[in-house]
Amino acid sequence: MKSAPYWWEDAPLAALPAIELPTRADTVIIGAGYTGLSAALTLLRAGRSVIVIEAALAAEGASSRNGGMCGDLLKPSFTQLSARYGKQSAVALYSEVRDALVFLQEVIADNKIECDFARVGRLTGALSQQQLKGLESEAEILRKEIGTEYQIVSGPAIHDEIGSDLYVGARILPHHGGLHPAKYAAALARLVRECGGQIHEHTRLLRYERTGQEFVLTTSRGKLRARDLIVATNGYTTSATSWLRRRIVPVTSYMIATEEIPAATMRQLFPTGRMVTDTNRLLCYYRPSPDNKRILFGGRPAYTEIKPEQSAERLMQYLRRIFPVLYGTSVTHSWFGYIGYTFDHLPHLGKLDGAHYAAGYCGSGVVMATWLGRKVAYRLLGNPEGQSAFAGIRHPTHILYYGRPWFLPLVQAWYQLQDTSARR
Ligand SMILES: Cc1cc2nc3c(=O)[nH]c(=O)nc-3n(C[C@H](O)[C@H](O)[C@H](O)COP(=O)(O)OP(=O)(O)OC[C@H]3O[C@@H](n4cnc5c(N)ncnc54)[C@H](O)[C@@H]3O)c2cc1C
């Protein structure tokens, strides 16, 4: 079993040619994931010169190790957002996520990116009748307020959608899709370089200060002065930007890939080839691989770091509960990455300590990091396209939080309790 992401088989991370780090730059972006690369591309196409510095290899963070699921949902429901910020803001936030999903598809089409994008739809399996009712009523609210189409399936019809007896029914969002995350990230990095942007790998921001009109960055490869700074480090944020670290909670998410499964079994398990999640608070997510030969399955079997063998065993146990036919199927890849969570479960963008940033996608960054990366670049340029409902929301921290998420085991225990009682 390999402890590297399955995605790297088809899109291996290869070191870019090393180039000398300049001493001065127009805009410096920290982090070469979807956020940083999308921001870089927008700035370059607007005529700015851009340097991206990346502590590891380009896209080695979450952007080449995620599930590749693309949707237009936020963690808080429309009802929760209405209660928190008022209905008008809830409409604005949900409308923007809908636009972001359309934008992702435009980016892929306009730039002819080959990343196995397919609009296969998403199925959210309900584990109880009550949860199914909840899914339906929230879907109906979104249909009325935003126009989001959905279908509800229940009873034996569920087997036309998924070959599992675990769910009493499901909500289908037919416009959602999936892609190959590492191919998508590699294509963005290629576009950035083709547009004249520099990506400096193995170059870590250690600290920075502002002197007059410029930033002085101390990196692991020397000093660099910049007019503008964008921080795009999400779940990998360090104390170099302690203001962001206090607002982003890194949550470990684990994934596995199964060995190849016979084609007939894959057809039986995924008759419609959808991306799948469920209604658990400790949710799991899974999908067929783009070639439809394996299952890629993700979840949070632990909030602390555990070994790939342990996470593989725990995820496989859950997968076998969904599809008992997989007893005897083995795991070929087991890996993890860090999701950037926030205290209000919403993505954020803005300006703190003089630097622009976008982060906190709470596990939905394929769409939202692409979108907010672009938005943050427009904001830096003073372009009205940079307007975003997400910029109007205060980005909260917690008085007892300094970047080490000591409370996550407690949260996990609480979610587990809620999941167990919801199934009773
Ligand atoms: C296992 C897993 C499954 C997921 N599944 C999905 C999914 O199915 N759908 C979905 O939409 N989202 C999913 N996500 C979330 C998604 O991957 C992220 O939201 C998205 O990749 C965030 O992109 P980013 O560019 O903001 O951050 P990242 O891709 O994490 O990039 C941040 C980069 O910053 C670099 N960095 C950090 N500090 C420094 C420093 N001081 N100096 C230089 N560089 C630095 C890091 O090395 C890293 O490469 C998943 C995430 C994980 C981990």
Tab-separated table of C-alpha atoms and ligand atoms in Angstrom:
chain	number	residue	atom	x	y	z
A	1	MET	CA	0.000	0.000	0.000
A	2	LYS	CA	1.321	3.432	-0.927
A	3	SER	CA	1.040	6.379	1.460
A	4	ALA	CA	0.983	8.870	-1.450
A	5	PRO	CA	-2.269	10.108	-3.017
A	6	TYR	CA	-3.730	7.887	-5.738
A	7	TRP	CA	-3.976	11.015	-7.912
A	8	TRP	CA	-0.196	11.242	-8.160
A	9	GLU	CA	-0.134	8.035	-10.243
A	10	ASP	CA	-1.544	9.918	-13.256
A	11	ALA	CA	-0.310	13.380	-12.318
A	12	PRO	CA	2.952	12.931	-10.416
A	13	LEU	CA	4.301	15.987	-8.623
A	14	ALA	CA	7.505	16.838	-10.437
A	15	ALA	CA	9.874	19.534	-9.186
A	16	LEU	CA	9.806	22.616	-11.404
A	17	PRO	CA	13.164	23.896	-12.677
A	18	ALA	CA	14.787	25.799	-9.801
A	19	ILE	CA	15.247	29.502	-10.492
A	20	GLU	CA	17.074	32.122	-8.483
A	21	LEU	CA	14.819	33.949	-6.050
A	22	PRO	CA	14.712	37.640	-7.001
A	23	THR	CA	15.226	40.234	-4.286
A	24	ARG	CA	12.292	42.371	-5.347
A	25	ALA	CA	8.843	41.586	-6.792
A	26	ASP	CA	5.618	43.316	-7.647
A	27	THR	CA	3.227	40.791	-6.038
A	28	VAL	CA	4.253	37.792	-3.961
A	29	ILE	CA	1.801	34.983	-3.320
A	30	ILE	CA	2.427	32.511	-0.500
A	31	GLY	CA	1.214	28.990	-1.363
A	32	ALA	CA	0.853	27.256	-4.743
A	33	GLY	CA	-2.507	25.520	-4.329
A	34	TYR	CA	-5.734	26.428	-6.136
A	35	THR	CA	-6.061	29.757	-4.244
A	36	GLY	CA	-2.545	30.977	-4.953
A	37	LEU	CA	-2.502	29.734	-8.552
A	38	SER	CA	-5.947	31.159	-9.368
A	39	ALA	CA	-4.928	34.524	-7.872
A	40	ALA	CA	-1.627	34.436	-9.778
A	41	LEU	CA	-3.349	33.701	-13.091
A	42	THR	CA	-5.811	36.559	-12.620
A	43	LEU	CA	-3.039	39.033	-11.770
A	44	LEU	CA	-0.806	37.897	-14.627
A	45	ARG	CA	-3.637	38.232	-17.130
A	46	ALA	CA	-4.223	41.747	-15.798
A	47	GLY	CA	-0.604	42.585	-16.610
A	48	ARG	CA	0.952	42.325	-13.133
A	49	SER	CA	4.172	40.440	-12.471
A	50	VAL	CA	3.816	37.679	-9.898
A	51	ILE	CA	6.026	35.411	-7.827
A	52	VAL	CA	4.534	32.441	-6.013
A	53	ILE	CA	6.547	30.937	-3.202
A	54	GLU	CA	5.703	27.436	-2.035
A	55	ALA	CA	7.142	25.609	0.986
A	56	ALA	CA	6.854	22.191	-0.710
A	57	LEU	CA	6.171	21.369	-4.384
A	58	ALA	CA	3.464	23.192	-6.345
A	59	ALA	CA	0.043	21.853	-5.225
A	60	GLU	CA	1.597	19.436	-2.733
A	61	GLY	CA	-0.855	20.700	-0.086
A	62	ALA	CA	-4.549	19.842	-0.212
A	63	SER	CA	-4.897	20.790	-3.890
A	64	SER	CA	-3.435	17.542	-5.238
A	65	ARG	CA	-4.793	15.206	-2.559
A	66	ASN	CA	-8.506	15.975	-2.267
A	67	GLY	CA	-11.606	14.087	-3.406
A	68	GLY	CA	-12.083	16.251	-6.505
A	69	MET	CA	-15.771	16.779	-5.722
A	70	CYS	CA	-17.204	20.029	-7.086
A	71	GLY	CA	-20.422	21.516	-5.758
A	72	ASP	CA	-22.249	24.648	-4.706
A	73	LEU	CA	-23.155	24.012	-1.079
A	74	LEU	CA	-21.898	25.700	2.058
A	75	LYS	CA	-21.488	23.951	5.394
A	76	PRO	CA	-24.188	26.073	7.099
A	77	SER	CA	-27.613	25.574	5.540
A	78	PHE	CA	-29.559	28.442	3.984
A	79	THR	CA	-31.797	28.464	7.071
A	80	GLN	CA	-28.798	28.720	9.418
A	81	LEU	CA	-27.273	31.558	7.376
A	82	SER	CA	-30.602	33.417	7.283
A	83	ALA	CA	-30.843	33.173	11.069
A	84	ARG	CA	-27.265	34.383	11.456
A	85	TYR	CA	-27.009	37.189	8.884
A	86	GLY	CA	-30.527	37.749	7.506
A	87	LYS	CA	-32.151	36.330	4.391
A	88	GLN	CA	-30.595	38.823	1.988
A	89	SER	CA	-27.070	37.804	3.010
A	90	ALA	CA	-27.974	34.105	2.836
A	91	VAL	CA	-29.180	34.630	-0.738
A	92	ALA	CA	-26.000	36.551	-1.602
A	93	LEU	CA	-23.708	33.876	-0.135
A	94	TYR	CA	-25.482	30.928	-1.748
A	95	SER	CA	-25.806	32.752	-5.096
A	96	GLU	CA	-22.071	33.358	-5.070
A	97	VAL	CA	-21.251	29.668	-4.497
A	98	ARG	CA	-23.565	28.785	-7.378
A	99	ASP	CA	-21.667	31.280	-9.581
A	100	ALA	CA	-18.376	29.819	-8.357
A	101	LEU	CA	-19.301	26.340	-9.618
A	102	VAL	CA	-20.204	27.771	-13.023
A	103	PHE	CA	-16.920	29.696	-13.023
A	104	LEU	CA	-14.884	26.549	-12.339
A	105	GLN	CA	-16.406	24.931	-15.418
A	106	GLU	CA	-15.594	28.034	-17.464
A	107	VAL	CA	-11.973	27.980	-16.276
A	108	ILE	CA	-11.694	24.339	-17.320
A	109	ALA	CA	-13.391	24.879	-20.706
A	110	ASP	CA	-11.758	28.225	-21.597
A	111	ASN	CA	-8.268	26.979	-20.811
A	112	LYS	CA	-8.897	23.520	-22.322
A	113	ILE	CA	-7.817	21.891	-19.053
A	114	GLU	CA	-7.826	18.103	-19.224
A	115	CYS	CA	-8.728	17.122	-15.683
A	116	ASP	CA	-11.470	14.511	-16.169
A	117	PHE	CA	-14.189	16.955	-15.135
A	118	ALA	CA	-17.623	15.313	-15.353
A	119	ARG	CA	-20.988	16.720	-14.319
A	120	VAL	CA	-22.164	13.480	-12.773
A	121	GLY	CA	-24.183	14.935	-9.910
A	122	ARG	CA	-23.921	14.454	-6.169
A	123	LEU	CA	-25.896	12.047	-4.028
A	124	THR	CA	-26.298	12.745	-0.308
A	125	GLY	CA	-27.464	9.579	1.399
A	126	ALA	CA	-29.845	9.930	4.371
A	127	LEU	CA	-29.368	7.511	7.242
A	128	SER	CA	-32.855	8.061	8.700
A	129	GLN	CA	-36.283	9.234	7.531
A	130	GLN	CA	-35.900	12.348	9.641
A	131	GLN	CA	-32.612	13.205	7.919
A	132	LEU	CA	-34.208	12.615	4.536
A	133	LYS	CA	-36.987	15.074	5.435
A	134	GLY	CA	-34.352	17.583	6.530
A	135	LEU	CA	-32.468	17.184	3.234
A	136	GLU	CA	-35.657	17.672	1.263
A	137	SER	CA	-36.853	20.749	3.121
A	138	GLU	CA	-33.439	22.475	2.821
A	139	ALA	CA	-33.263	21.548	-0.876
A	140	GLU	CA	-36.715	23.015	-1.417
A	141	ILE	CA	-35.700	26.277	0.295
A	142	LEU	CA	-32.641	26.523	-1.965
A	143	ARG	CA	-34.796	25.827	-5.017
A	144	LYS	CA	-37.192	28.625	-4.083
A	145	GLU	CA	-34.524	31.156	-3.102
A	146	ILE	CA	-31.717	30.410	-5.576
A	147	GLY	CA	-33.261	28.112	-8.179
A	148	THR	CA	-31.101	25.097	-7.295
A	149	GLU	CA	-32.603	21.994	-8.898
A	150	TYR	CA	-32.675	18.742	-6.953
A	151	GLN	CA	-34.311	15.334	-6.848
A	152	ILE	CA	-35.252	13.167	-3.886
A	153	VAL	CA	-35.152	9.399	-4.197
A	154	SER	CA	-36.386	6.963	-1.551
A	155	GLY	CA	-37.465	3.379	-1.163
A	156	PRO	CA	-36.321	0.806	-3.723
A	157	ALA	CA	-35.570	3.597	-6.274
A	158	ILE	CA	-32.420	4.367	-4.286
A	159	HIS	CA	-30.862	1.262	-5.853
A	160	ASP	CA	-31.073	2.903	-9.279
A	161	GLU	CA	-28.656	5.443	-7.829
A	162	ILE	CA	-26.420	3.494	-5.487
A	163	GLY	CA	-25.854	-0.177	-4.720
A	164	SER	CA	-26.134	0.162	-0.942
A	165	ASP	CA	-28.817	-0.698	1.632
A	166	LEU	CA	-27.461	1.820	4.141
A	167	TYR	CA	-29.538	4.791	3.038
A	168	VAL	CA	-33.296	5.262	3.420
A	169	GLY	CA	-33.225	7.802	0.627
A	170	ALA	CA	-31.078	10.508	-0.903
A	171	ARG	CA	-30.973	14.007	-2.290
A	172	ILE	CA	-29.475	14.332	-5.762
A	173	LEU	CA	-27.926	17.564	-6.996
A	174	PRO	CA	-27.524	16.783	-10.713
A	175	HIS	CA	-25.381	19.843	-11.537
A	176	HIS	CA	-22.512	18.875	-9.204
A	177	GLY	CA	-19.474	17.113	-10.596
A	178	GLY	CA	-16.058	15.689	-10.037
A	179	LEU	CA	-12.565	16.123	-11.434
A	180	HIS	CA	-9.012	14.846	-11.074
A	181	PRO	CA	-7.651	17.298	-8.483
A	182	ALA	CA	-3.950	16.830	-9.224
A	183	LYS	CA	-4.410	17.198	-12.993
A	184	TYR	CA	-6.420	20.366	-12.382
A	185	ALA	CA	-3.770	21.829	-10.050
A	186	ALA	CA	-0.939	20.907	-12.442
A	187	ALA	CA	-2.776	22.649	-15.296
A	188	LEU	CA	-3.191	25.832	-13.227
A	189	ALA	CA	0.521	25.791	-12.360
A	190	ARG	CA	1.386	25.335	-16.051
A	191	LEU	CA	-0.858	28.260	-17.043
A	192	VAL	CA	0.742	30.491	-14.407
A	193	ARG	CA	4.188	29.733	-15.781
A	194	GLU	CA	3.060	30.156	-19.407
A	195	CYS	CA	1.738	33.611	-18.479
A	196	GLY	CA	5.158	34.561	-17.139
A	197	GLY	CA	4.609	33.867	-13.429
A	198	GLN	CA	7.405	32.355	-11.386
A	199	ILE	CA	6.737	29.511	-8.931
A	200	HIS	CA	9.546	29.021	-6.429
A	201	GLU	CA	9.228	25.632	-4.761
A	202	HIS	CA	10.876	24.659	-1.475
A	203	THR	CA	10.723	28.314	-0.521
A	204	ARG	CA	9.025	28.881	2.806
A	205	LEU	CA	7.897	32.225	4.167
A	206	LEU	CA	9.381	32.462	7.663
A	207	ARG	CA	8.197	35.958	8.634
A	208	TYR	CA	7.501	39.343	7.136
A	209	GLU	CA	7.324	42.969	8.115
A	210	ARG	CA	5.994	46.114	6.506
A	211	THR	CA	8.356	48.993	5.975
A	212	GLY	CA	6.787	52.044	4.394
A	213	GLN	CA	4.991	51.024	1.220
A	214	GLU	CA	6.493	47.541	0.912
A	215	PHE	CA	6.680	44.139	2.517
A	216	VAL	CA	10.021	42.627	3.463
A	217	LEU	CA	9.693	38.850	3.415
A	218	THR	CA	12.192	36.553	5.068
A	219	THR	CA	12.068	33.200	3.304
A	220	SER	CA	14.034	29.972	3.663
A	221	ARG	CA	15.944	31.079	0.526
A	222	GLY	CA	16.637	34.684	1.401
A	223	LYS	CA	14.965	38.069	1.619
A	224	LEU	CA	12.399	39.330	-0.860
A	225	ARG	CA	10.744	42.753	-1.072
A	226	ALA	CA	7.250	43.086	-2.500
A	227	ARG	CA	4.696	45.801	-3.164
A	228	ASP	CA	1.727	43.466	-2.516
A	229	LEU	CA	1.286	40.230	-0.641
A	230	ILE	CA	-1.350	37.496	-0.934
A	231	VAL	CA	-1.470	34.690	1.609
A	232	ALA	CA	-2.915	31.468	0.168
A	233	THR	CA	-1.860	28.839	2.695
A	234	ASN	CA	-5.282	27.611	3.933
A	235	GLY	CA	-5.015	24.397	6.032
A	236	TYR	CA	-1.192	24.597	5.924
A	237	THR	CA	-0.961	28.103	7.435
A	238	THR	CA	1.997	28.597	9.786
A	239	SER	CA	2.993	31.129	12.429
A	240	ALA	CA	4.585	33.257	9.656
A	241	THR	CA	1.060	34.677	9.334
A	242	SER	CA	-0.140	34.252	12.919
A	243	TRP	CA	-3.221	36.434	12.289
A	244	LEU	CA	-4.470	33.883	9.753
A	245	ARG	CA	-3.330	30.902	11.806
A	246	ARG	CA	-5.610	32.088	14.612
A	247	ARG	CA	-8.564	31.994	12.205
A	248	ILE	CA	-7.981	28.717	10.360
A	249	VAL	CA	-8.379	25.329	12.022
A	250	PRO	CA	-6.375	22.622	10.215
A	251	VAL	CA	-8.475	19.445	10.159
A	252	THR	CA	-6.910	16.218	8.951
A	253	SER	CA	-8.907	14.461	6.259
A	254	TYR	CA	-7.947	10.948	5.208
A	255	MET	CA	-8.531	9.174	1.905
A	256	ILE	CA	-8.036	5.723	0.456
A	257	ALA	CA	-8.149	4.198	-3.023
A	258	THR	CA	-9.240	0.591	-3.393
A	259	GLU	CA	-7.621	-1.854	-5.720
A	260	GLU	CA	-9.328	-2.217	-9.115
A	261	ILE	CA	-12.852	-3.585	-8.818
A	262	PRO	CA	-14.545	-5.652	-11.562
A	263	ALA	CA	-16.491	-3.450	-14.003
A	264	ALA	CA	-19.811	-5.221	-13.309
A	265	THR	CA	-19.462	-4.574	-9.561
A	266	MET	CA	-18.625	-0.895	-10.154
A	267	ARG	CA	-21.762	-0.572	-12.319
A	268	GLN	CA	-23.837	-2.152	-9.573
A	269	LEU	CA	-22.398	0.070	-6.827
A	270	PHE	CA	-22.398	3.340	-8.815
A	271	PRO	CA	-25.079	2.945	-11.522
A	272	THR	CA	-25.080	6.699	-12.160
A	273	GLY	CA	-21.419	7.391	-11.348
A	274	ARG	CA	-22.264	10.126	-8.838
A	275	MET	CA	-20.125	11.767	-6.167
A	276	VAL	CA	-21.487	10.626	-2.787
A	277	THR	CA	-21.697	12.003	0.766
A	278	ASP	CA	-24.006	11.285	3.682
A	279	THR	CA	-25.880	13.099	6.435
A	280	ASN	CA	-23.508	12.202	9.278
A	281	ARG	CA	-21.878	15.091	11.124
A	282	LEU	CA	-18.662	13.090	10.804
A	283	LEU	CA	-19.344	12.835	7.118
A	284	CYS	CA	-17.661	10.575	4.644
A	285	TYR	CA	-17.322	11.209	0.935
A	286	TYR	CA	-16.655	8.793	-1.888
A	287	ARG	CA	-16.727	8.377	-5.635
A	288	PRO	CA	-15.592	6.204	-8.485
A	289	SER	CA	-12.133	7.052	-9.812
A	290	PRO	CA	-12.289	8.944	-13.139
A	291	ASP	CA	-11.561	5.691	-15.031
A	292	ASN	CA	-14.389	4.051	-13.051
A	293	LYS	CA	-12.168	1.205	-11.879
A	294	ARG	CA	-11.750	1.966	-8.155
A	295	ILE	CA	-13.483	3.634	-5.264
A	296	LEU	CA	-11.901	6.675	-3.668
A	297	PHE	CA	-13.184	7.102	-0.147
A	298	GLY	CA	-12.532	9.852	2.374
A	299	GLY	CA	-13.463	10.765	5.902
A	300	ARG	CA	-12.209	11.727	9.300
A	301	PRO	CA	-11.607	8.531	11.239
A	302	ALA	CA	-9.426	10.546	13.662
A	303	TYR	CA	-8.783	14.187	14.335
A	304	THR	CA	-5.233	13.500	15.363
A	305	GLU	CA	-2.643	12.149	12.969
A	306	ILE	CA	-2.706	8.383	12.617
A	307	LYS	CA	-0.633	6.069	10.435
A	308	PRO	CA	-1.781	5.351	6.835
A	309	GLU	CA	-2.308	1.669	7.771
A	310	GLN	CA	-4.642	2.656	10.622
A	311	SER	CA	-6.631	5.196	8.608
A	312	ALA	CA	-6.904	2.703	5.720
A	313	GLU	CA	-8.318	0.047	8.032
A	314	ARG	CA	-10.838	2.433	9.642
A	315	LEU	CA	-12.008	3.922	6.333
A	316	MET	CA	-12.267	0.489	4.759
A	317	GLN	CA	-14.429	-0.691	7.686
A	318	TYR	CA	-16.859	2.123	6.941
A	319	LEU	CA	-16.774	1.488	3.207
A	320	ARG	CA	-17.602	-2.200	3.792
A	321	ARG	CA	-20.623	-1.150	5.851
A	322	ILE	CA	-21.859	0.781	2.817
A	323	PHE	CA	-20.945	-1.926	0.303
A	324	PRO	CA	-20.616	-5.337	2.052
A	325	VAL	CA	-19.631	-6.814	-1.335
A	326	LEU	CA	-16.224	-5.203	-0.767
A	327	TYR	CA	-15.182	-7.690	1.924
A	328	GLY	CA	-11.864	-8.936	0.628
A	329	THR	CA	-11.135	-5.819	-1.466
A	330	SER	CA	-7.817	-4.260	-0.524
A	331	VAL	CA	-6.524	-0.709	-0.327
A	332	THR	CA	-3.732	0.383	-2.648
A	333	HIS	CA	-3.300	4.026	-1.509
A	334	SER	CA	-3.878	5.695	1.847
A	335	TRP	CA	-3.078	9.368	2.429
A	336	PHE	CA	-4.193	12.495	4.231
A	337	GLY	CA	-4.137	16.262	3.956
A	338	TYR	CA	-5.237	19.330	5.872
A	339	ILE	CA	-8.564	21.011	5.316
A	340	GLY	CA	-8.789	24.674	6.372
A	341	TYR	CA	-11.821	25.063	8.662
A	342	THR	CA	-13.154	28.241	10.220
A	343	PHE	CA	-15.046	28.915	13.424
A	344	ASP	CA	-18.164	29.973	11.491
A	345	HIS	CA	-17.807	27.163	8.883
A	346	LEU	CA	-17.611	29.673	6.024
A	347	PRO	CA	-14.820	30.614	3.617
A	348	HIS	CA	-13.337	34.082	4.020
A	349	LEU	CA	-11.329	36.620	2.103
A	350	GLY	CA	-10.082	40.020	3.036
A	351	LYS	CA	-7.061	41.982	4.188
A	352	LEU	CA	-5.305	41.524	7.509
A	353	ASP	CA	-2.014	42.998	8.658
A	354	GLY	CA	-1.675	44.613	5.221
A	355	ALA	CA	-1.840	41.312	3.314
A	356	HIS	CA	-4.692	40.014	1.179
A	357	TYR	CA	-5.871	36.462	1.794
A	358	ALA	CA	-8.542	33.895	0.964
A	359	ALA	CA	-8.961	30.701	2.982
A	360	GLY	CA	-11.211	28.492	5.080
A	361	TYR	CA	-13.129	26.540	2.458
A	362	CYS	CA	-14.141	23.861	4.996
A	363	GLY	CA	-13.589	21.015	2.522
A	364	SER	CA	-15.083	22.690	-0.573
A	365	GLY	CA	-12.008	24.358	-2.006
A	366	VAL	CA	-11.938	22.898	-5.511
A	367	VAL	CA	-14.676	25.344	-6.427
A	368	MET	CA	-14.270	28.005	-3.743
A	369	ALA	CA	-10.468	28.350	-3.747
A	370	THR	CA	-10.522	28.807	-7.520
A	371	TRP	CA	-13.208	31.452	-7.104
A	372	LEU	CA	-11.895	33.345	-4.072
A	373	GLY	CA	-8.330	33.199	-5.398
A	374	ARG	CA	-9.594	35.161	-8.389
A	375	LYS	CA	-11.629	37.492	-6.179
A	376	VAL	CA	-8.678	38.286	-3.944
A	377	ALA	CA	-6.584	39.172	-6.997
A	378	TYR	CA	-9.295	41.531	-8.256
A	379	ARG	CA	-9.507	43.158	-4.821
A	380	LEU	CA	-5.766	43.765	-4.875
A	381	LEU	CA	-6.162	45.368	-8.312
A	382	GLY	CA	-9.023	47.555	-7.058
A	383	ASN	CA	-11.275	45.949	-9.687
A	384	PRO	CA	-15.023	45.899	-8.813
A	385	GLU	CA	-15.047	42.203	-9.843
A	386	GLY	CA	-13.434	41.639	-6.443
A	387	GLN	CA	-16.728	42.257	-4.662
A	388	SER	CA	-17.786	39.204	-2.712
A	389	ALA	CA	-20.461	38.420	-0.144
A	390	PHE	CA	-17.781	36.479	1.729
A	391	ALA	CA	-15.721	39.632	2.236
A	392	GLY	CA	-18.559	41.265	4.130
A	393	ILE	CA	-18.526	38.753	6.945
A	394	ARG	CA	-16.308	39.098	10.003
A	395	HIS	CA	-13.703	36.331	10.088
A	396	PRO	CA	-13.842	35.074	13.664
A	397	THR	CA	-11.131	33.623	15.847
A	398	HIS	CA	-11.387	32.301	19.385
A	399	ILE	CA	-9.829	33.733	22.494
A	400	LEU	CA	-8.254	30.354	23.371
A	401	TYR	CA	-7.036	29.487	19.869
A	402	TYR	CA	-3.511	30.123	18.620
A	403	GLY	CA	-3.249	27.580	15.783
A	404	ARG	CA	-3.100	24.286	17.657
A	405	PRO	CA	-6.569	22.698	17.428
A	406	TRP	CA	-6.576	21.116	20.900
A	407	PHE	CA	-10.398	20.940	20.918
A	408	LEU	CA	-10.823	18.692	17.845
A	409	PRO	CA	-10.953	15.356	19.727
A	410	LEU	CA	-13.804	16.825	21.802
A	411	VAL	CA	-15.606	17.978	18.639
A	412	GLN	CA	-15.165	14.516	17.134
A	413	ALA	CA	-16.614	12.829	20.218
A	414	TRP	CA	-19.580	15.227	20.163
A	415	TYR	CA	-20.248	14.611	16.453
A	416	GLN	CA	-19.992	10.852	16.961
A	417	LEU	CA	-22.584	11.063	19.731
A	418	GLN	CA	-24.904	13.110	17.525
A	419	ASP	CA	-24.490	10.643	14.630
A	420	THR	CA	-25.274	7.672	16.846
A	421	SER	CA	-28.394	9.240	18.367
A	422	ALA	CA	-29.615	10.451	14.937
A	423	ARG	CA	-29.646	6.831	13.720
A	424	ARG	CA	-31.691	5.552	16.674
B	1	LIG	C1	-8.177	14.637	1.888
B	1	LIG	C2	-8.889	15.866	1.400
B	1	LIG	C3	-10.047	15.735	0.650
B	1	LIG	C4	-10.719	16.875	0.170
B	1	LIG	N1	-11.779	16.712	-0.675
B	1	LIG	C5	-12.329	17.798	-1.278
B	1	LIG	C6	-13.325	17.638	-2.261
B	1	LIG	O1	-13.710	16.526	-2.623
B	1	LIG	N2	-13.858	18.760	-2.811
B	1	LIG	C7	-13.434	20.019	-2.453
B	1	LIG	O2	-13.962	21.011	-2.973
B	1	LIG	N3	-12.448	20.199	-1.551
B	1	LIG	C8	-11.871	19.121	-0.955
B	1	LIG	N4	-10.859	19.286	-0.088
B	1	LIG	C9	-10.404	20.649	0.238
B	1	LIG	C10	-9.549	21.250	-0.891
B	1	LIG	O3	-8.534	20.359	-1.244
B	1	LIG	C11	-8.947	22.567	-0.378
B	1	LIG	O4	-9.969	23.420	0.077
B	1	LIG	C12	-8.154	23.305	-1.450
B	1	LIG	O5	-7.211	22.470	-2.042
B	1	LIG	C13	-7.491	24.528	-0.832
B	1	LIG	O6	-6.598	25.092	-1.762
B	1	LIG	P1	-5.554	26.159	-1.257
B	1	LIG	O7	-4.768	26.596	-2.423
B	1	LIG	O8	-6.254	27.232	-0.493
B	1	LIG	O9	-4.662	25.391	-0.177
B	1	LIG	P2	-3.590	24.222	-0.391
B	1	LIG	O10	-3.789	23.481	-1.641
B	1	LIG	O11	-3.571	23.436	0.882
B	1	LIG	O12	-2.238	25.014	-0.577
B	1	LIG	C14	-1.624	25.748	0.457
B	1	LIG	C15	-0.123	25.722	0.177
B	1	LIG	O13	0.528	26.680	0.998
B	1	LIG	C16	1.820	26.200	1.241
B	1	LIG	N5	2.368	26.923	2.403
B	1	LIG	C17	1.891	26.914	3.677
B	1	LIG	N6	2.663	27.727	4.462
B	1	LIG	C18	3.627	28.242	3.663
B	1	LIG	C19	4.727	29.133	3.905
B	1	LIG	N7	4.951	29.660	5.124
B	1	LIG	N8	5.534	29.467	2.866
B	1	LIG	C20	5.301	28.941	1.617
B	1	LIG	N9	4.276	28.100	1.346
B	1	LIG	C21	3.451	27.742	2.354
B	1	LIG	C22	1.609	24.723	1.493
B	1	LIG	O14	2.802	23.982	1.317
B	1	LIG	C23	0.518	24.381	0.487
B	1	LIG	O15	1.032	23.823	-0.697
B	1	LIG	C24	-10.211	18.171	0.471
B	1	LIG	C25	-9.041	18.311	1.231
B	1	LIG	C26	-8.379	17.167	1.690
B	1	LIG	C27	-7.122	17.337	2.492
